[in-house]
PDB file of C-alpha atoms in Angstrom:
ATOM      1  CA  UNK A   1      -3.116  30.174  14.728  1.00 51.00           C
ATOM      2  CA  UNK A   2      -5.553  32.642  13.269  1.00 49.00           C
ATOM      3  CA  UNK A   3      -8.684  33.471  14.364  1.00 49.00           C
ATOM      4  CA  UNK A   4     -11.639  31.463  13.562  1.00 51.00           C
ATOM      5  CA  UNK A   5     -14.453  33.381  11.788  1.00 60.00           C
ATOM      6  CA  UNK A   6     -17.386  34.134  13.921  1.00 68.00           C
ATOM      7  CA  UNK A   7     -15.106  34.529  16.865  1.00 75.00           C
ATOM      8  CA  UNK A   8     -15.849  37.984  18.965  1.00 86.00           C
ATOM      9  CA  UNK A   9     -12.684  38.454  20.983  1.00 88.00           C
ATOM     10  CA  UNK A  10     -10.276  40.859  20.190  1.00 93.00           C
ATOM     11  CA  UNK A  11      -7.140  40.087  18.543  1.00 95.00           C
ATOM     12  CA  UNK A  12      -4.612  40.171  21.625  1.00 95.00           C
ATOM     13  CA  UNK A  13      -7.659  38.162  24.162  1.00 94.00           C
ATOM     14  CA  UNK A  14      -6.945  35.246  21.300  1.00 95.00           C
ATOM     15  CA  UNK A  15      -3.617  35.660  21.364  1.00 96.00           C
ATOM     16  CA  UNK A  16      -3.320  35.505  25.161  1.00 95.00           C
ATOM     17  CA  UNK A  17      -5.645  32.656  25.105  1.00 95.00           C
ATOM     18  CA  UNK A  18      -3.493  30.909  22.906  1.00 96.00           C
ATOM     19  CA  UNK A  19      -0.104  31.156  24.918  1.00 96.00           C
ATOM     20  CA  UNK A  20      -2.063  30.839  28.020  1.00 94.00           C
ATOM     21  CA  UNK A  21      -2.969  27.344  26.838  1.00 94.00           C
ATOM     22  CA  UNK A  22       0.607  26.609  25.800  1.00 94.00           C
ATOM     23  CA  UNK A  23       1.832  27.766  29.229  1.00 92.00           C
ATOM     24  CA  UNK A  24      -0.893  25.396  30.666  1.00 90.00           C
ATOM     25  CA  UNK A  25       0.195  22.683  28.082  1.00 91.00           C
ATOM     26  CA  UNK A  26       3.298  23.040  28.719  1.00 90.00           C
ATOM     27  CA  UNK A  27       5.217  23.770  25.454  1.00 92.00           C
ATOM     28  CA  UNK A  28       7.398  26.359  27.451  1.00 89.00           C
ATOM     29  CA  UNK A  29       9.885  23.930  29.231  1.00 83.00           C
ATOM     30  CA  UNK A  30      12.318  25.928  29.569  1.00 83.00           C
ATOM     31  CA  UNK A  31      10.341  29.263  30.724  1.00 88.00           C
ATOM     32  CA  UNK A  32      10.977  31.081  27.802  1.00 93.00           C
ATOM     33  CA  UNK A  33       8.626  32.510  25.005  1.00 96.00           C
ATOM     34  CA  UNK A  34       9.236  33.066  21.450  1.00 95.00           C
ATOM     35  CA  UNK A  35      10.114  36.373  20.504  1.00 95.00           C
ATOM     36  CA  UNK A  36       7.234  39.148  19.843  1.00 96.00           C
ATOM     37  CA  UNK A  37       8.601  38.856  16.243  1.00 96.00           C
ATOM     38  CA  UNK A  38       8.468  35.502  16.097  1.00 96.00           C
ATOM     39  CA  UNK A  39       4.876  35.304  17.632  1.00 97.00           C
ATOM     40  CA  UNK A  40       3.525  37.893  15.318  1.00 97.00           C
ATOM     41  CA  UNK A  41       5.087  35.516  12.294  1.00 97.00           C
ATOM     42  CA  UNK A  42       2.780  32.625  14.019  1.00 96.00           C
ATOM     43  CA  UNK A  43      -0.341  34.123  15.004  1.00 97.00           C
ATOM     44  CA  UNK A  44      -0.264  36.689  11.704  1.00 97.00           C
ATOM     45  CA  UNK A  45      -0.623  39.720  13.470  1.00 97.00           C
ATOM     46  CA  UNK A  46       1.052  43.188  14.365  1.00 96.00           C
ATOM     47  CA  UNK A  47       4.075  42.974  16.780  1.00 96.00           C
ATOM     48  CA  UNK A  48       1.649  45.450  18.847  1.00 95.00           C
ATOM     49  CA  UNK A  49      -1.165  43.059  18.932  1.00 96.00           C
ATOM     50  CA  UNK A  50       1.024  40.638  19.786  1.00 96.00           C
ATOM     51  CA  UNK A  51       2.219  42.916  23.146  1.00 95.00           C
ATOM     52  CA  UNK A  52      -1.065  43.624  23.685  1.00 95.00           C
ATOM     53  CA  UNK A  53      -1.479  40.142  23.594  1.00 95.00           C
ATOM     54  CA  UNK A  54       1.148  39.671  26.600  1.00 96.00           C
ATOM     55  CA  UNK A  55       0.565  42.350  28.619  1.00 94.00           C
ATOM     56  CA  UNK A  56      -2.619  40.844  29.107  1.00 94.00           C
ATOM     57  CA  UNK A  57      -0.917  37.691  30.602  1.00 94.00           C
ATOM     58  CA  UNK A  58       1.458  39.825  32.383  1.00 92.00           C
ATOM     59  CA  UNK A  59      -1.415  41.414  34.274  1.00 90.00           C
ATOM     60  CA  UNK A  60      -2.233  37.849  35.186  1.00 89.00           C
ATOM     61  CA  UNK A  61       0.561  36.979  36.472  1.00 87.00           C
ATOM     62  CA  UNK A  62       1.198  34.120  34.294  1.00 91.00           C
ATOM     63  CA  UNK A  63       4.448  35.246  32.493  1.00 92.00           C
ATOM     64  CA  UNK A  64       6.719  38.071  33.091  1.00 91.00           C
ATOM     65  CA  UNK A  65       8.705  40.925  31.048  1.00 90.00           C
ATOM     66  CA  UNK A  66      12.379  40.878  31.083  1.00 87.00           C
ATOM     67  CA  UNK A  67      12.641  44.044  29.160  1.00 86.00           C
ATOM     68  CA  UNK A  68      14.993  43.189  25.704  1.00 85.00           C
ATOM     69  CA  UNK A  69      15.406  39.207  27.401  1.00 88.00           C
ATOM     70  CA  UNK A  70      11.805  38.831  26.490  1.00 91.00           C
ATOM     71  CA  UNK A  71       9.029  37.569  27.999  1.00 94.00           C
ATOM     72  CA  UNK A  72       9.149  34.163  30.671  1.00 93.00           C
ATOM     73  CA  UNK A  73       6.946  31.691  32.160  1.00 92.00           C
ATOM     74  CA  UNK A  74       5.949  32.951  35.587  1.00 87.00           C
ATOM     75  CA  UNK A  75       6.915  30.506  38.640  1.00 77.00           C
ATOM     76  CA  UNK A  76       3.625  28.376  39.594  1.00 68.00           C
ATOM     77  CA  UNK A  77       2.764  29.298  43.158  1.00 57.00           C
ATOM     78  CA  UNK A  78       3.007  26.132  46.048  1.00 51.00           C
ATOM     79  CA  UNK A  79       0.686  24.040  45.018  1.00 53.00           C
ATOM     80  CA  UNK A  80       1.441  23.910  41.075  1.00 54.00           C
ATOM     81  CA  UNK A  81      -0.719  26.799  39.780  1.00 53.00           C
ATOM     82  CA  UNK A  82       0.075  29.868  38.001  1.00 50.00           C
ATOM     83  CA  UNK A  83       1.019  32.833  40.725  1.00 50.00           C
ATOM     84  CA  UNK A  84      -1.736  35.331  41.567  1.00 50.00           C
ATOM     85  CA  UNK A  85      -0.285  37.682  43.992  1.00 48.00           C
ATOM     86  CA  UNK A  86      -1.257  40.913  43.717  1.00 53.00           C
ATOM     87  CA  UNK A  87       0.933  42.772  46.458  1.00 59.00           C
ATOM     88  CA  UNK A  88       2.593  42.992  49.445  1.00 66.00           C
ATOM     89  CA  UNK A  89      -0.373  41.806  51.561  1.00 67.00           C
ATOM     90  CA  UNK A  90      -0.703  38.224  49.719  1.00 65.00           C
ATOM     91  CA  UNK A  91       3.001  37.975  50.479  1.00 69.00           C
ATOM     92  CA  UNK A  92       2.483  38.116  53.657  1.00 77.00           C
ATOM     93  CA  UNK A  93      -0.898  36.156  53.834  1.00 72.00           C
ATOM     94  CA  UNK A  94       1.232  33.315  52.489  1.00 72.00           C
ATOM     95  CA  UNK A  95       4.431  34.038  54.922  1.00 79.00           C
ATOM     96  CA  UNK A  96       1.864  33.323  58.043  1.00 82.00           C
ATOM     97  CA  UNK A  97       0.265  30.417  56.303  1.00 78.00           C
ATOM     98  CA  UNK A  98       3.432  28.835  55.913  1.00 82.00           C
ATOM     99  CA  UNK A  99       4.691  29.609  59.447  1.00 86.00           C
ATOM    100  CA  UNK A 100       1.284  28.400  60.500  1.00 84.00           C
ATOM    101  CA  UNK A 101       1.826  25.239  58.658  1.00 83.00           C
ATOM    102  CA  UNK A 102       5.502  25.263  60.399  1.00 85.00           C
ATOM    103  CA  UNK A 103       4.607  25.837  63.908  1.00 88.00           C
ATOM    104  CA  UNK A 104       1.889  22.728  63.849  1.00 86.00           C
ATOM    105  CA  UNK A 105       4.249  20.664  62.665  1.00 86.00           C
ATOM    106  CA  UNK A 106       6.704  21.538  65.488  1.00 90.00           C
ATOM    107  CA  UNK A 107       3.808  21.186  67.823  1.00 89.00           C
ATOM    108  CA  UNK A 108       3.187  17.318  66.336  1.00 88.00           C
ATOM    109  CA  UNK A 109       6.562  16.768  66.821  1.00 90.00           C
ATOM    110  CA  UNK A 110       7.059  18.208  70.379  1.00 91.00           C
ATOM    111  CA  UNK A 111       3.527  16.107  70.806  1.00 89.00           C
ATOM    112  CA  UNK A 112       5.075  12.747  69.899  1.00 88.00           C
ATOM    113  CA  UNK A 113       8.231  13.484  71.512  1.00 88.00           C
ATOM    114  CA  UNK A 114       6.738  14.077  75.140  1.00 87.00           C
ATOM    115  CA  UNK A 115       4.425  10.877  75.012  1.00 84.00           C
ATOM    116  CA  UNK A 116       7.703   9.111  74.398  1.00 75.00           C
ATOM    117  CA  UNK A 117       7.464   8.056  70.476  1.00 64.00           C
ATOM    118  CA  UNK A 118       9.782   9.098  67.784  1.00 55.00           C
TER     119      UNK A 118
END
């Protein structure tokens, strides 16, 4: 998985690119990513590239460090994509969407059950 001559990014943007299509592809199943040792073996680059690499991808959001685990696939978010939360407030955008989404529901249901259906 070298680079390809004539390509401008830097070494850890390809390798984030890389995994970032695997993720996508998913060649991950089970959430976990080779070692940095074993993705420096692959790609043919320093283990520090290869961190620099997927730090990159943690700052995304895509996977996450387990310290001396490794590094992990990052849940998708509700509707299948990768998770881009970046604090406290986007938690609890999504808490009132989803008691938004809650409370019509109820609503449809209290509808239906006063006009004598369901």
């Amino acid at each position: 998985m070298s680079g390809v001559v004539g390509d401008s990014r830097s070494k850890p943007a390809k390798v984030a690119d890389a995994l970032r299509d695997a993720i996508d592809a998913g060649e991950y199943p089970e959430g976990k990513l080779p070692t940095v040792r074993e993705l420096a073996a692959q790609f043919g680059y320093a283990s520090q590239t290869i961190r620099d690499g997927l730090a990159i991808l943690v700052s995304e959001e895509r996977i996450a460090s387990a310290g001396n685990r490794g590094y992990f696939v990052a849940a998708p978010d509700s509707k299948g994509g990768p998770r881009r939360k970046t604090g406290p407030s986007d938690e609890i955008k999504e808490m009132r969407l989803q008691i938004q989404e809650l409370t019509e529901r109820v609503a449809a249901l209290e509808a239906r059950a006063d006009s004598g259906g369901a």
